[in-house]
Every structure is written in C-alpha cells, then in structure tokens.
PDB file of C-alpha atoms in Angstrom:
ATOM      1  CA  MET Q  61       0.000   0.000   0.000  1.00  0.00           C
ATOM      2  CA  LYS Q  62       1.247   3.464  -0.897  1.00  0.00           C
ATOM      3  CA  ILE Q  63       0.191   6.353   1.322  1.00  0.00           C
ATOM      4  CA  LEU Q  64       0.877  10.065   0.937  1.00  0.00           C
ATOM      5  CA  ALA Q  65       0.618  12.684   3.676  1.00  0.00           C
ATOM      6  CA  VAL Q  66       0.423  16.363   2.695  1.00  0.00           C
ATOM      7  CA  GLN Q  67       1.915  18.874   5.142  1.00  0.00           C
ATOM      8  CA  ASN Q  68       2.331  22.195   3.350  1.00  0.00           C
ATOM      9  CA  ARG Q  69       3.358  24.508   6.185  1.00  0.00           C
ATOM     10  CA  MET Q  70       6.612  26.374   5.717  1.00  0.00           C
ATOM     11  CA  GLY Q  71       9.250  25.432   8.235  1.00  0.00           C
ATOM     12  CA  VAL Q  72      11.286  22.664   9.833  1.00  0.00           C
ATOM     13  CA  GLY Q  73       9.379  23.008  13.097  1.00  0.00           C
ATOM     14  CA  ASP Q  74       5.989  22.685  11.414  1.00  0.00           C
ATOM     15  CA  THR Q  75       7.032  19.400   9.801  1.00  0.00           C
ATOM     16  CA  VAL Q  76       8.595  18.020  12.982  1.00  0.00           C
ATOM     17  CA  ILE Q  77       5.436  18.790  14.986  1.00  0.00           C
ATOM     18  CA  PHE Q  78       3.392  16.676  12.540  1.00  0.00           C
ATOM     19  CA  LEU Q  79       5.645  13.598  12.781  1.00  0.00           C
ATOM     20  CA  PRO Q  80       3.608  11.776  15.487  1.00  0.00           C
ATOM     21  CA  PHE Q  81       0.583  11.843  13.170  1.00  0.00           C
ATOM     22  CA  ILE Q  82       2.662  10.520  10.279  1.00  0.00           C
ATOM     23  CA  LYS Q  83       4.004   7.758  12.500  1.00  0.00           C
ATOM     24  CA  ALA Q  84       0.433   6.892  13.560  1.00  0.00           C
ATOM     25  CA  LEU Q  85      -0.422   6.300   9.890  1.00  0.00           C
ATOM     26  CA  TYR Q  86       2.649   4.084   9.532  1.00  0.00           C
ATOM     27  CA  GLU Q  87       1.637   1.988  12.531  1.00  0.00           C
ATOM     28  CA  LYS Q  88      -2.001   1.755  11.385  1.00  0.00           C
ATOM     29  CA  TYR Q  89      -1.202   0.537   7.874  1.00  0.00           C
ATOM     30  CA  ASN Q  90       2.182  -1.100   8.546  1.00  0.00           C
ATOM     31  CA  THR Q  91       3.843   0.747   5.680  1.00  0.00           C
ATOM     32  CA  PRO Q  92       6.194   3.758   5.487  1.00  0.00           C
ATOM     33  CA  ILE Q  93       4.462   7.026   4.597  1.00  0.00           C
ATOM     34  CA  SER Q  94       5.491   9.370   1.781  1.00  0.00           C
ATOM     35  CA  LEU Q  95       5.417  13.103   2.479  1.00  0.00           C
ATOM     36  CA  LEU Q  96       4.543  16.045   0.267  1.00  0.00           C
ATOM     37  CA  VAL Q  97       6.238  19.033   1.879  1.00  0.00           C
ATOM     38  CA  LYS Q  98       7.639  22.394   0.904  1.00  0.00           C
ATOM     39  CA  GLU Q  99      11.343  22.655   0.175  1.00  0.00           C
ATOM     40  CA  SER Q 100      11.657  25.109   3.084  1.00  0.00           C
ATOM     41  CA  SER Q 101      10.763  22.241   5.438  1.00  0.00           C
ATOM     42  CA  LYS Q 102      14.201  20.741   4.619  1.00  0.00           C
ATOM     43  CA  ALA Q 103      12.652  17.350   5.400  1.00  0.00           C
ATOM     44  CA  ASN Q 104      15.064  15.450   3.142  1.00  0.00           C
ATOM     45  CA  GLN Q 105      17.922  16.509   5.457  1.00  0.00           C
ATOM     46  CA  TYR Q 106      16.549  15.007   8.664  1.00  0.00           C
ATOM     47  CA  LEU Q 107      14.004  12.324   7.746  1.00  0.00           C
ATOM     48  CA  ASP Q 108      15.968  10.179   5.294  1.00  0.00           C
ATOM     49  CA  GLN Q 109      16.987   7.716   8.057  1.00  0.00           C
ATOM     50  CA  THR Q 110      13.598   7.520   9.798  1.00  0.00           C
ATOM     51  CA  ASN Q 111      11.945   4.142   9.190  1.00  0.00           C
ATOM     52  CA  TYR Q 112       8.325   5.312   9.075  1.00  0.00           C
ATOM     53  CA  ILE Q 113       9.071   7.719   6.202  1.00  0.00           C
ATOM     54  CA  ASP Q 114       9.122   6.518   2.593  1.00  0.00           C
ATOM     55  CA  LYS Q 115       9.603   9.111  -0.165  1.00  0.00           C
ATOM     56  CA  ILE Q 116       9.889  12.860   0.412  1.00  0.00           C
ATOM     57  CA  LEU Q 117       8.215  14.752  -2.417  1.00  0.00           C
ATOM     58  CA  LEU Q 118       8.827  18.479  -2.686  1.00  0.00           C
ATOM     59  CA  LEU Q 119       5.961  20.903  -3.190  1.00  0.00           C
ATOM     60  CA  LYS Q 120       7.555  23.489  -5.457  1.00  0.00           C
ATOM     61  CA  ARG Q 121       5.237  26.356  -4.750  1.00  0.00           C
ATOM     62  CA  ASN Q 122       6.109  29.753  -3.299  1.00  0.00           C
ATOM     63  CA  ASN Q 123       3.652  32.095  -5.067  1.00  0.00           C
ATOM     64  CA  LYS Q 124       6.509  34.345  -6.132  1.00  0.00           C
ATOM     65  CA  ASN Q 125       8.746  32.733  -8.725  1.00  0.00           C
ATOM     66  CA  ASN Q 126       6.185  30.923 -10.831  1.00  0.00           C
ATOM     67  CA  ASP Q 127       7.573  27.623  -9.617  1.00  0.00           C
ATOM     68  CA  ARG Q 128       6.551  24.202 -10.935  1.00  0.00           C
ATOM     69  CA  HIS Q 129       3.485  23.863  -8.692  1.00  0.00           C
ATOM     70  CA  ASP Q 130       2.355  27.517  -8.676  1.00  0.00           C
ATOM     71  CA  GLY Q 131      -0.867  28.715 -10.267  1.00  0.00           C
ATOM     72  CA  LEU Q 132      -3.226  26.805 -12.545  1.00  0.00           C
ATOM     73  CA  ILE Q 133      -0.420  25.205 -14.529  1.00  0.00           C
ATOM     74  CA  GLY Q 134       1.142  24.169 -11.229  1.00  0.00           C
ATOM     75  CA  ILE Q 135      -2.009  22.239 -10.317  1.00  0.00           C
ATOM     76  CA  PHE Q 136      -1.715  20.147 -13.469  1.00  0.00           C
ATOM     77  CA  ASN Q 137       2.020  19.662 -12.884  1.00  0.00           C
ATOM     78  CA  LEU Q 138       1.395  18.411  -9.357  1.00  0.00           C
ATOM     79  CA  ILE Q 139      -1.335  16.051 -10.548  1.00  0.00           C
ATOM     80  CA  LYS Q 140       1.094  14.700 -13.134  1.00  0.00           C
ATOM     81  CA  ASP Q 141       3.819  14.280 -10.507  1.00  0.00           C
ATOM     82  CA  LEU Q 142       1.556  12.460  -8.038  1.00  0.00           C
ATOM     83  CA  LYS Q 143       0.089  10.113 -10.643  1.00  0.00           C
ATOM     84  CA  LYS Q 144       3.533   8.583 -11.168  1.00  0.00           C
ATOM     85  CA  HIS Q 145       3.456   7.093  -7.661  1.00  0.00           C
ATOM     86  CA  ASN Q 146       0.022   5.390  -7.783  1.00  0.00           C
ATOM     87  CA  PHE Q 147      -0.875   6.270  -4.204  1.00  0.00           C
ATOM     88  CA  ASP Q 148      -3.708   4.282  -2.597  1.00  0.00           C
ATOM     89  CA  LYS Q 149      -4.503   6.789   0.144  1.00  0.00           C
ATOM     90  CA  ILE Q 150      -3.824  10.446   0.846  1.00  0.00           C
ATOM     91  CA  PHE Q 151      -4.054  12.312   4.145  1.00  0.00           C
ATOM     92  CA  ILE Q 152      -4.234  16.072   3.619  1.00  0.00           C
ATOM     93  CA  PHE Q 153      -3.317  18.036   6.744  1.00  0.00           C
ATOM     94  CA  ASN Q 154      -4.962  21.257   5.547  1.00  0.00           C
ATOM     95  CA  SER Q 155      -8.374  22.598   4.521  1.00  0.00           C
ATOM     96  CA  SER Q 156      -7.538  23.572   0.940  1.00  0.00           C
ATOM     97  CA  LEU Q 157      -9.969  22.870  -1.893  1.00  0.00           C
ATOM     98  CA  ARG Q 158      -6.927  23.002  -4.192  1.00  0.00           C
ATOM     99  CA  PHE Q 159      -5.421  19.879  -2.621  1.00  0.00           C
ATOM    100  CA  LEU Q 160      -8.743  18.052  -2.617  1.00  0.00           C
ATOM    101  CA  LEU Q 161      -9.073  18.608  -6.365  1.00  0.00           C
ATOM    102  CA  ILE Q 162      -5.454  17.605  -6.929  1.00  0.00           C
ATOM    103  CA  ALA Q 163      -6.018  14.364  -4.992  1.00  0.00           C
ATOM    104  CA  LYS Q 164      -9.188  13.554  -6.975  1.00  0.00           C
ATOM    105  CA  PHE Q 165      -7.625  14.260 -10.372  1.00  0.00           C
ATOM    106  CA  SER Q 166      -4.540  12.261  -9.324  1.00  0.00           C
ATOM    107  CA  LYS Q 167      -6.978   9.344  -9.017  1.00  0.00           C
ATOM    108  CA  ILE Q 168      -6.021   8.509  -5.438  1.00  0.00           C
ATOM    109  CA  PRO Q 169      -8.855   6.195  -4.288  1.00  0.00           C
ATOM    110  CA  ASP Q 170      -9.064   7.097  -0.578  1.00  0.00           C
ATOM    111  CA  ILE Q 171      -8.883  10.758   0.391  1.00  0.00           C
ATOM    112  CA  TYR Q 172      -8.837  12.026   3.984  1.00  0.00           C
ATOM    113  CA  GLN Q 173      -8.676  15.761   4.653  1.00  0.00           C
ATOM    114  CA  TYR Q 174      -9.315  18.443   7.250  1.00  0.00           C
ATOM    115  CA  PRO Q 175     -12.789  20.020   6.897  1.00  0.00           C
ATOM    116  CA  LEU Q 176     -12.742  22.427   3.948  1.00  0.00           C
ATOM    117  CA  PHE Q 177     -12.524  26.197   4.398  1.00  0.00           C
ATOM    118  CA  SER Q 178     -11.695  26.035   8.122  1.00  0.00           C
ATOM    119  CA  LYS Q 179      -8.110  27.275   8.051  1.00  0.00           C
ATOM    120  CA  VAL Q 180      -8.547  30.269  10.368  1.00  0.00           C
ATOM    121  CA  GLN Q 181      -6.886  29.792  13.770  1.00  0.00           C
ATOM    122  CA  GLN Q 182      -6.296  26.052  13.393  1.00  0.00           C
ATOM    123  CA  HIS Q 183      -4.442  24.733  16.446  1.00  0.00           C
ATOM    124  CA  ILE Q 184      -1.265  23.050  15.247  1.00  0.00           C
ATOM    125  CA  ILE Q 185      -1.619  20.088  17.653  1.00  0.00           C
ATOM    126  CA  ASN Q 186      -5.317  19.722  18.476  1.00  0.00           C
ATOM    127  CA  VAL Q 187      -6.606  19.824  14.890  1.00  0.00           C
ATOM    128  CA  PRO Q 188      -4.450  16.943  13.547  1.00  0.00           C
ATOM    129  CA  LYS Q 189      -5.172  14.962  16.740  1.00  0.00           C
ATOM    130  CA  LYS Q 190      -8.892  15.299  16.089  1.00  0.00           C
ATOM    131  CA  PHE Q 191      -8.381  14.525  12.388  1.00  0.00           C
ATOM    132  CA  ILE Q 192      -6.630  11.224  13.107  1.00  0.00           C
ATOM    133  CA  LYS Q 193      -9.078  10.329  15.887  1.00  0.00           C
ATOM    134  CA  ASN Q 194     -12.157  11.011  13.747  1.00  0.00           C
ATOM    135  CA  ASN Q 195     -10.874   9.143  10.696  1.00  0.00           C
ATOM    136  CA  LEU Q 196      -8.884   6.278  12.166  1.00  0.00           C
ATOM    137  CA  ASN Q 197      -9.997   6.146  15.805  1.00  0.00           C
ATOM    138  CA  ILE Q 198      -6.398   6.560  16.955  1.00  0.00           C
ATOM    139  CA  GLU Q 199      -5.344   8.663  19.937  1.00  0.00           C
ATOM    140  CA  VAL Q 200      -1.984  10.287  19.153  1.00  0.00           C
ATOM    141  CA  SER Q 201       0.048  11.299  22.206  1.00  0.00           C
ATOM    142  CA  GLU Q 202       3.668  10.509  21.269  1.00  0.00           C
ATOM    143  CA  ASP Q 203       6.499  12.989  20.906  1.00  0.00           C
ATOM    144  CA  PRO Q 204       7.974  13.590  17.445  1.00  0.00           C
ATOM    145  CA  GLU Q 205      10.749  11.121  16.634  1.00  0.00           C
ATOM    146  CA  ILE Q 206      13.663  11.470  14.230  1.00  0.00           C
ATOM    147  CA  GLN Q 207      15.908   8.435  13.808  1.00  0.00           C
ATOM    148  CA  ILE Q 208      19.611   8.454  13.023  1.00  0.00           C
ATOM    149  CA  ASP Q 209      22.230   5.876  12.075  1.00  0.00           C
ATOM    150  CA  HIS Q 210      24.427   4.783  14.987  1.00  0.00           C
ATOM    151  CA  GLU Q 211      27.544   4.776  12.800  1.00  0.00           C
ATOM    152  CA  LEU Q 212      27.114   8.526  12.279  1.00  0.00           C
ATOM    153  CA  LEU Q 213      27.040   8.999  16.041  1.00  0.00           C
ATOM    154  CA  SER Q 214      30.336   7.165  16.440  1.00  0.00           C
ATOM    155  CA  LYS Q 215      31.918   9.285  13.706  1.00  0.00           C
ATOM    156  CA  SER Q 216      30.757  12.507  15.360  1.00  0.00           C
ATOM    157  CA  ILE Q 217      32.069  11.445  18.756  1.00  0.00           C
ATOM    158  CA  GLN Q 218      35.464  10.773  17.202  1.00  0.00           C
ATOM    159  CA  GLU Q 219      35.600  13.797  14.900  1.00  0.00           C
ATOM    160  CA  PHE Q 220      34.517  16.332  17.528  1.00  0.00           C
ATOM    161  CA  GLN Q 221      36.196  14.535  20.427  1.00  0.00           C
ATOM    162  CA  ILE Q 222      32.992  14.452  22.425  1.00  0.00           C
ATOM    163  CA  ASN Q 223      33.814  13.380  25.972  1.00  0.00           C
ATOM    164  CA  LYS Q 224      30.825  11.894  27.799  1.00  0.00           C
ATOM    165  CA  ASN Q 225      32.407  12.885  31.132  1.00  0.00           C
ATOM    166  CA  GLU Q 226      31.963  16.526  30.171  1.00  0.00           C
ATOM    167  CA  LEU Q 227      28.750  18.476  29.772  1.00  0.00           C
ATOM    168  CA  ASN Q 228      28.153  18.882  26.036  1.00  0.00           C
ATOM    169  CA  ILE Q 229      25.504  21.466  25.241  1.00  0.00           C
ATOM    170  CA  ILE Q 230      23.948  22.526  21.956  1.00  0.00           C
ATOM    171  CA  LEU Q 231      23.304  26.266  21.947  1.00  0.00           C
ATOM    172  CA  GLY Q 232      20.759  27.109  19.250  1.00  0.00           C
ATOM    173  CA  VAL Q 233      21.663  30.780  18.987  1.00  0.00           C
ATOM    174  CA  GLY Q 234      19.933  31.352  15.641  1.00  0.00           C
ATOM    175  CA  GLY Q 235      16.288  31.816  14.776  1.00  0.00           C
ATOM    176  CA  SER Q 236      13.979  32.562  11.875  1.00  0.00           C
ATOM    177  CA  GLY Q 237      13.139  36.105  12.998  1.00  0.00           C
ATOM    178  CA  PRO Q 238      14.877  38.904  14.914  1.00  0.00           C
ATOM    179  CA  THR Q 239      12.330  38.884  17.751  1.00  0.00           C
ATOM    180  CA  LYS Q 240      13.079  35.197  18.423  1.00  0.00           C
ATOM    181  CA  ARG Q 241      16.854  35.635  18.713  1.00  0.00           C
ATOM    182  CA  ILE Q 242      17.953  35.969  22.314  1.00  0.00           C
ATOM    183  CA  PRO Q 243      20.848  38.504  22.676  1.00  0.00           C
ATOM    184  CA  PRO Q 244      24.360  37.013  22.724  1.00  0.00           C
ATOM    185  CA  ARG Q 245      25.020  38.420  26.196  1.00  0.00           C
ATOM    186  CA  THR Q 246      22.378  36.029  27.581  1.00  0.00           C
ATOM    187  CA  PHE Q 247      24.140  33.037  26.048  1.00  0.00           C
ATOM    188  CA  LEU Q 248      27.496  34.333  27.302  1.00  0.00           C
ATOM    189  CA  GLU Q 249      26.073  34.589  30.816  1.00  0.00           C
ATOM    190  CA  VAL Q 250      24.817  31.001  30.543  1.00  0.00           C
ATOM    191  CA  ILE Q 251      28.233  29.782  29.344  1.00  0.00           C
ATOM    192  CA  ASP Q 252      29.995  31.640  32.163  1.00  0.00           C
ATOM    193  CA  LYS Q 253      27.718  30.293  34.887  1.00  0.00           C
ATOM    194  CA  VAL Q 254      27.784  26.710  33.589  1.00  0.00           C
ATOM    195  CA  LEU Q 255      31.593  26.640  33.312  1.00  0.00           C
ATOM    196  CA  LYS Q 256      31.892  27.738  36.938  1.00  0.00           C
ATOM    197  CA  LYS Q 257      30.024  24.587  37.936  1.00  0.00           C
ATOM    198  CA  LYS Q 258      31.119  21.915  35.461  1.00  0.00           C
ATOM    199  CA  LYS Q 259      33.618  21.284  32.697  1.00  0.00           C
ATOM    200  CA  SER Q 260      31.635  21.862  29.509  1.00  0.00           C
ATOM    201  CA  ARG Q 261      31.720  22.384  25.757  1.00  0.00           C
ATOM    202  CA  PHE Q 262      29.184  24.350  23.746  1.00  0.00           C
ATOM    203  CA  PHE Q 263      28.214  23.585  20.150  1.00  0.00           C
ATOM    204  CA  LEU Q 264      26.839  26.711  18.492  1.00  0.00           C
ATOM    205  CA  ALA Q 265      24.029  25.970  16.027  1.00  0.00           C
ATOM    206  CA  THR Q 266      22.903  28.746  13.733  1.00  0.00           C
ATOM    207  CA  GLY Q 267      22.278  29.694  10.128  1.00  0.00           C
ATOM    208  CA  LYS Q 268      24.013  32.048   7.735  1.00  0.00           C
ATOM    209  CA  ASN Q 269      21.686  35.017   8.209  1.00  0.00           C
ATOM    210  CA  ASP Q 270      23.712  38.207   8.839  1.00  0.00           C
ATOM    211  CA  GLU Q 271      22.170  38.843  12.250  1.00  0.00           C
ATOM    212  CA  GLU Q 272      22.646  35.229  13.298  1.00  0.00           C
ATOM    213  CA  GLN Q 273      26.285  35.449  12.223  1.00  0.00           C
ATOM    214  CA  MET Q 274      26.728  38.579  14.325  1.00  0.00           C
ATOM    215  CA  ILE Q 275      25.470  36.712  17.391  1.00  0.00           C
ATOM    216  CA  LEU Q 276      27.779  33.796  16.594  1.00  0.00           C
ATOM    217  CA  LYS Q 277      30.815  36.070  16.146  1.00  0.00           C
ATOM    218  CA  GLU Q 278      30.181  37.885  19.413  1.00  0.00           C
ATOM    219  CA  ILE Q 279      30.207  34.571  21.272  1.00  0.00           C
ATOM    220  CA  LEU Q 280      33.293  33.315  19.414  1.00  0.00           C
ATOM    221  CA  ASN Q 281      35.147  36.579  20.045  1.00  0.00           C
ATOM    222  CA  SER Q 282      34.544  36.310  23.784  1.00  0.00           C
ATOM    223  CA  LYS Q 283      36.849  34.857  26.421  1.00  0.00           C
ATOM    224  CA  PHE Q 284      34.880  31.617  26.110  1.00  0.00           C
ATOM    225  CA  LYS Q 285      35.862  30.932  22.494  1.00  0.00           C
ATOM    226  CA  ASN Q 286      37.974  27.890  23.396  1.00  0.00           C
ATOM    227  CA  PHE Q 287      34.913  26.208  24.882  1.00  0.00           C
ATOM    228  CA  CYS Q 288      32.749  26.802  21.792  1.00  0.00           C
ATOM    229  CA  ILE Q 289      32.494  24.897  18.503  1.00  0.00           C
ATOM    230  CA  PRO Q 290      30.588  26.612  15.662  1.00  0.00           C
ATOM    231  CA  LEU Q 291      28.376  24.420  13.483  1.00  0.00           C
ATOM    232  CA  ASP Q 292      27.223  27.029  10.974  1.00  0.00           C
ATOM    233  CA  ASN Q 293      29.230  25.531   8.099  1.00  0.00           C
ATOM    234  CA  LEU Q 294      27.508  22.170   8.478  1.00  0.00           C
ATOM    235  CA  SER Q 295      24.235  21.141   6.887  1.00  0.00           C
ATOM    236  CA  ILE Q 296      21.312  20.081   9.044  1.00  0.00           C
ATOM    237  CA  LYS Q 297      22.050  16.468   8.118  1.00  0.00           C
ATOM    238  CA  GLU Q 298      25.665  16.824   9.280  1.00  0.00           C
ATOM    239  CA  THR Q 299      24.557  18.546  12.494  1.00  0.00           C
ATOM    240  CA  LEU Q 300      22.048  15.893  13.598  1.00  0.00           C
ATOM    241  CA  PRO Q 301      24.538  13.308  14.953  1.00  0.00           C
ATOM    242  CA  ILE Q 302      26.332  16.034  16.918  1.00  0.00           C
ATOM    243  CA  ILE Q 303      23.055  17.087  18.526  1.00  0.00           C
ATOM    244  CA  LYS Q 304      22.277  13.453  19.344  1.00  0.00           C
ATOM    245  CA  CYS Q 305      25.639  13.063  21.092  1.00  0.00           C
ATOM    246  CA  CYS Q 306      25.104  16.058  23.389  1.00  0.00           C
ATOM    247  CA  SER Q 307      23.838  16.082  26.958  1.00  0.00           C
ATOM    248  CA  LEU Q 308      21.120  18.656  26.300  1.00  0.00           C
ATOM    249  CA  SER Q 309      20.211  21.680  24.210  1.00  0.00           C
ATOM    250  CA  VAL Q 310      19.440  25.324  24.934  1.00  0.00           C
ATOM    251  CA  CYS Q 311      17.759  26.840  21.892  1.00  0.00           C
ATOM    252  CA  ASN Q 312      15.848  29.830  20.695  1.00  0.00           C
ATOM    253  CA  ASP Q 313      12.555  28.952  19.018  1.00  0.00           C
ATOM    254  CA  SER Q 314      14.334  27.667  15.931  1.00  0.00           C
ATOM    255  CA  SER Q 315      14.801  24.613  13.737  1.00  0.00           C
ATOM    256  CA  PHE Q 316      17.353  23.294  16.210  1.00  0.00           C
ATOM    257  CA  SER Q 317      14.932  23.272  19.157  1.00  0.00           C
ATOM    258  CA  HIS Q 318      12.508  21.083  17.195  1.00  0.00           C
ATOM    259  CA  LEU Q 319      15.203  18.795  15.793  1.00  0.00           C
ATOM    260  CA  SER Q 320      16.908  18.400  19.143  1.00  0.00           C
ATOM    261  CA  ALA Q 321      13.742  17.389  20.978  1.00  0.00           C
ATOM    262  CA  ALA Q 322      12.763  15.000  18.157  1.00  0.00           C
ATOM    263  CA  LEU Q 323      16.175  13.342  18.489  1.00  0.00           C
ATOM    264  CA  GLY Q 324      15.308  12.628  22.122  1.00  0.00           C
ATOM    265  CA  ILE Q 325      17.577  15.304  23.603  1.00  0.00           C
ATOM    266  CA  LYS Q 326      16.207  17.307  26.508  1.00  0.00           C
ATOM    267  CA  THR Q 327      15.805  20.802  25.120  1.00  0.00           C
ATOM    268  CA  ILE Q 328      15.447  24.092  26.971  1.00  0.00           C
ATOM    269  CA  THR Q 329      13.432  26.361  24.672  1.00  0.00           C
ATOM    270  CA  LEU Q 330      13.853  30.117  25.029  1.00  0.00           C
ATOM    271  CA  MET Q 331      10.420  31.456  24.137  1.00  0.00           C
ATOM    272  CA  ALA Q 332      10.483  35.197  23.511  1.00  0.00           C
ATOM    273  CA  ASP Q 333       7.898  35.974  20.848  1.00  0.00           C
ATOM    274  CA  THR Q 334       6.080  32.825  19.676  1.00  0.00           C
ATOM    275  CA  PRO Q 335       3.044  30.952  21.060  1.00  0.00           C
ATOM    276  CA  LEU Q 336       4.222  28.754  23.909  1.00  0.00           C
ATOM    277  CA  ILE Q 337       2.956  25.562  22.233  1.00  0.00           C
ATOM    278  CA  TYR Q 338       5.919  25.707  19.802  1.00  0.00           C
ATOM    279  CA  GLY Q 339       8.319  25.248  22.698  1.00  0.00           C
ATOM    280  CA  SER Q 340       6.316  22.891  24.881  1.00  0.00           C
ATOM    281  CA  TYR Q 341       4.557  20.315  22.665  1.00  0.00           C
ATOM    282  CA  SER Q 342       7.149  17.612  23.426  1.00  0.00           C
ATOM    283  CA  SER Q 343       7.925  16.041  26.805  1.00  0.00           C
ATOM    284  CA  LYS Q 344      11.593  16.669  25.932  1.00  0.00           C
ATOM    285  CA  MET Q 345      11.017  20.460  25.907  1.00  0.00           C
ATOM    286  CA  TYR Q 346      11.512  22.751  28.895  1.00  0.00           C
ATOM    287  CA  PRO Q 347      10.344  26.266  28.028  1.00  0.00           C
ATOM    288  CA  ILE Q 348      11.797  29.394  29.618  1.00  0.00           C
ATOM    289  CA  ILE Q 349       9.608  32.477  29.206  1.00  0.00           C
ATOM    290  CA  PRO Q 350      10.522  36.150  29.741  1.00  0.00           C
ATOM    291  CA  ASP Q 351      10.605  37.494  33.280  1.00  0.00           C
ATOM    292  CA  GLY Q 352       7.319  39.122  34.233  1.00  0.00           C
ATOM    293  CA  GLU Q 353       5.248  37.055  31.785  1.00  0.00           C
ATOM    294  CA  THR Q 354       2.844  34.213  32.561  1.00  0.00           C
ATOM    295  CA  THR Q 355       2.853  32.929  28.971  1.00  0.00           C
ATOM    296  CA  VAL Q 356       4.231  33.950  25.595  1.00  0.00           C
ATOM    297  CA  LYS Q 357       2.664  34.635  22.197  1.00  0.00           C
ATOM    298  CA  HIS Q 358       3.251  36.697  19.067  1.00  0.00           C
ATOM    299  CA  ASN Q 359       4.275  40.259  19.963  1.00  0.00           C
ATOM    300  CA  THR Q 360       5.323  39.393  23.511  1.00  0.00           C
ATOM    301  CA  LEU Q 361       8.704  40.817  22.399  1.00  0.00           C
ATOM    302  CA  GLY Q 362      10.477  39.345  25.402  1.00  0.00           C
ATOM    303  CA  LYS Q 363      13.951  38.475  24.123  1.00  0.00           C
ATOM    304  CA  GLU Q 364      15.626  40.983  26.446  1.00  0.00           C
ATOM    305  CA  LYS Q 365      13.882  39.456  29.473  1.00  0.00           C
ATOM    306  CA  ILE Q 366      15.072  35.854  29.263  1.00  0.00           C
ATOM    307  CA  ASN Q 367      16.814  35.237  32.582  1.00  0.00           C
ATOM    308  CA  SER Q 368      20.164  33.450  32.199  1.00  0.00           C
ATOM    309  CA  GLN Q 369      20.071  32.192  35.781  1.00  0.00           C
ATOM    310  CA  LYS Q 370      16.754  30.446  35.147  1.00  0.00           C
ATOM    311  CA  VAL Q 371      18.337  28.763  32.133  1.00  0.00           C
ATOM    312  CA  VAL Q 372      21.340  27.593  34.172  1.00  0.00           C
ATOM    313  CA  ASP Q 373      19.115  26.356  37.004  1.00  0.00           C
ATOM    314  CA  LYS Q 374      17.108  24.334  34.498  1.00  0.00           C
ATOM    315  CA  ILE Q 375      20.293  22.881  32.943  1.00  0.00           C
ATOM    316  CA  PHE Q 376      21.469  21.496  36.269  1.00  0.00           C
ATOM    317  CA  GLU Q 377      17.981  20.366  37.235  1.00  0.00           C
ATOM    318  CA  ILE Q 378      17.899  18.313  34.010  1.00  0.00           C
ATOM    319  CA  ILE Q 379      21.357  16.749  34.287  1.00  0.00           C
ATOM    320  CA  ASN Q 380      20.890  15.921  37.957  1.00  0.00           C
TER     321      ASN Q 380
END
C-alpha cells in the first residue's frame, strides 16, 4: 500500500510537529508514509533515516517565482507528478480545496482531509489529533521522533572529540526572525555560569543570516571561544549526529529546538515571541519564558527578558 501525507506549512518546526501523526499512519497501515512538503521544510535533510518515512516529495510552490506547482499550470504539474506514484490513500493536513481537487484528479482512491474552508486559527496540535481520531480512531500522544544511524554517532564522537564525562551542550543561537533571537550576552552569561560549575563544551548551532552570524561572532570573540564549537558551516544532516551526542540543548525557538527534541535530547526552549505551544509540545522540551510574563505569544517581544540564571538552574535540574 502506498500512502501520501500532505503537510504544506513552511518550516522545519511545522514538519517536525506533525511527525507523530505521520508515524500513527505508519503503525495503522504497517507501511512507510510518503510526504509532500515544501522545500523550506528541509525534510530530506533530517528524515531520510527515519523508518516510518518513505519518499519525500517536494511541493515546489512559493507564489513568487512561478515555480513548478504555482498557479493553474502548477495544479496540473502536481497532478502529473503524483500520478507517477500510484498512491492508494492520501491524508491532507490542511483545509484547501486546491489539494482536494489535486487528490481527486490524481486518481487517489481514498482521500482524507481536514474540513474544507476552516483554516482560520487552526491549532497546530489539536486539529491533527482530532483529524486522526475522527478518521482512524487513533489517539496520538507521542512525541515527534527522528531516527539516526548509529555509525554517524560514532563518527561525530570521534571527529569532535565528544567526551561523555563533560557536559556537552547545543546552543541554538539562531532563529527565523529577529524577535526570536535571544541577545548574545544572555548566552554568554549562561556559558559563564555553567563553566563555573562543570567542565563543559558548547556547540553553536545557527544559520548564515547576517544577524545570526553577528550573534555567533560575538560569542566566538569572547573569552569563552575555546569552549565553543561553531556548526554554521555544516548542513542540518551533518549537524544531527552532533546534537544526538550532546547532553542537552538550549535553543531559541528555531529549527534546532525542534530537531533536538525530536532526536530525544532534553531541550530548553527560550520562548520570547512565539506561542508557547511551539516550545512545549514535546515532553523533551523545557520552556523558559521572559521574566514578568505568565505565557508567551506573538508580539510578547520578550527576548531581552530571558533570565540566564533560570536557564542555568534548568540545565542542572535536568542533568541531575
């Protein structure tokens, strides 16, 4: 049986959050599930070793560059692309009439989809839970899971000289937007306070965005540079085994917080300006919110109020 799941949200985190529902389909039908995702999800970099995933098909649609799946012609191109795979079932994790028509004209026999025209304010966890429960009578409560080859872990331990007697921490200092990026001084305070308590190394995970690079450089130009290893020249795929080998992660709301938790690493999420659910949906996540706030959402604008001491206290609470 060939099954396709459609998850057309933009980012890495969006795709990771949906993995428990994809895995539920795999367990129900005892067959790996193919995914139709946007290129920006970067799914082919972190799901190629996960046994409940089959093919990763890219939705080439951005509404700007007249890409292969944009517009009316794009609909016919996508139908043509999907027909090649002869899918038996499709699960569409959105309310789009466009995808319903594409599924029908692709001649996929069994179509399951969110209720049409109900996109407004869809809860990213509760809606797919209800969708799977209503259609398959399955209660989904697992954390997202990304699998990785053990040989890659051994290579990373050797290449980066990861000593299990030390505290190895991923610092996800990047982020997709400026309001999510905690100032470098906060990370420097965390490094300083941790080193006073335990011998440690810090792996700095970030992208190539100019502002992210500025944060990275400020940390690397500090007196703690010899305790820090930058990972910005590595792909996500190359970074995964390093994350898996670490003791824990401290991350902005970024790709690395989602990937880290899905790899089974306890992850402190620094939530400054995003709904709290994005940093608390997994049992492996430990959110820190700005001082003076009882929760966090869009426009909380709290990056200056993340307390480094609370982060350090949580680190030692986790490792102890």
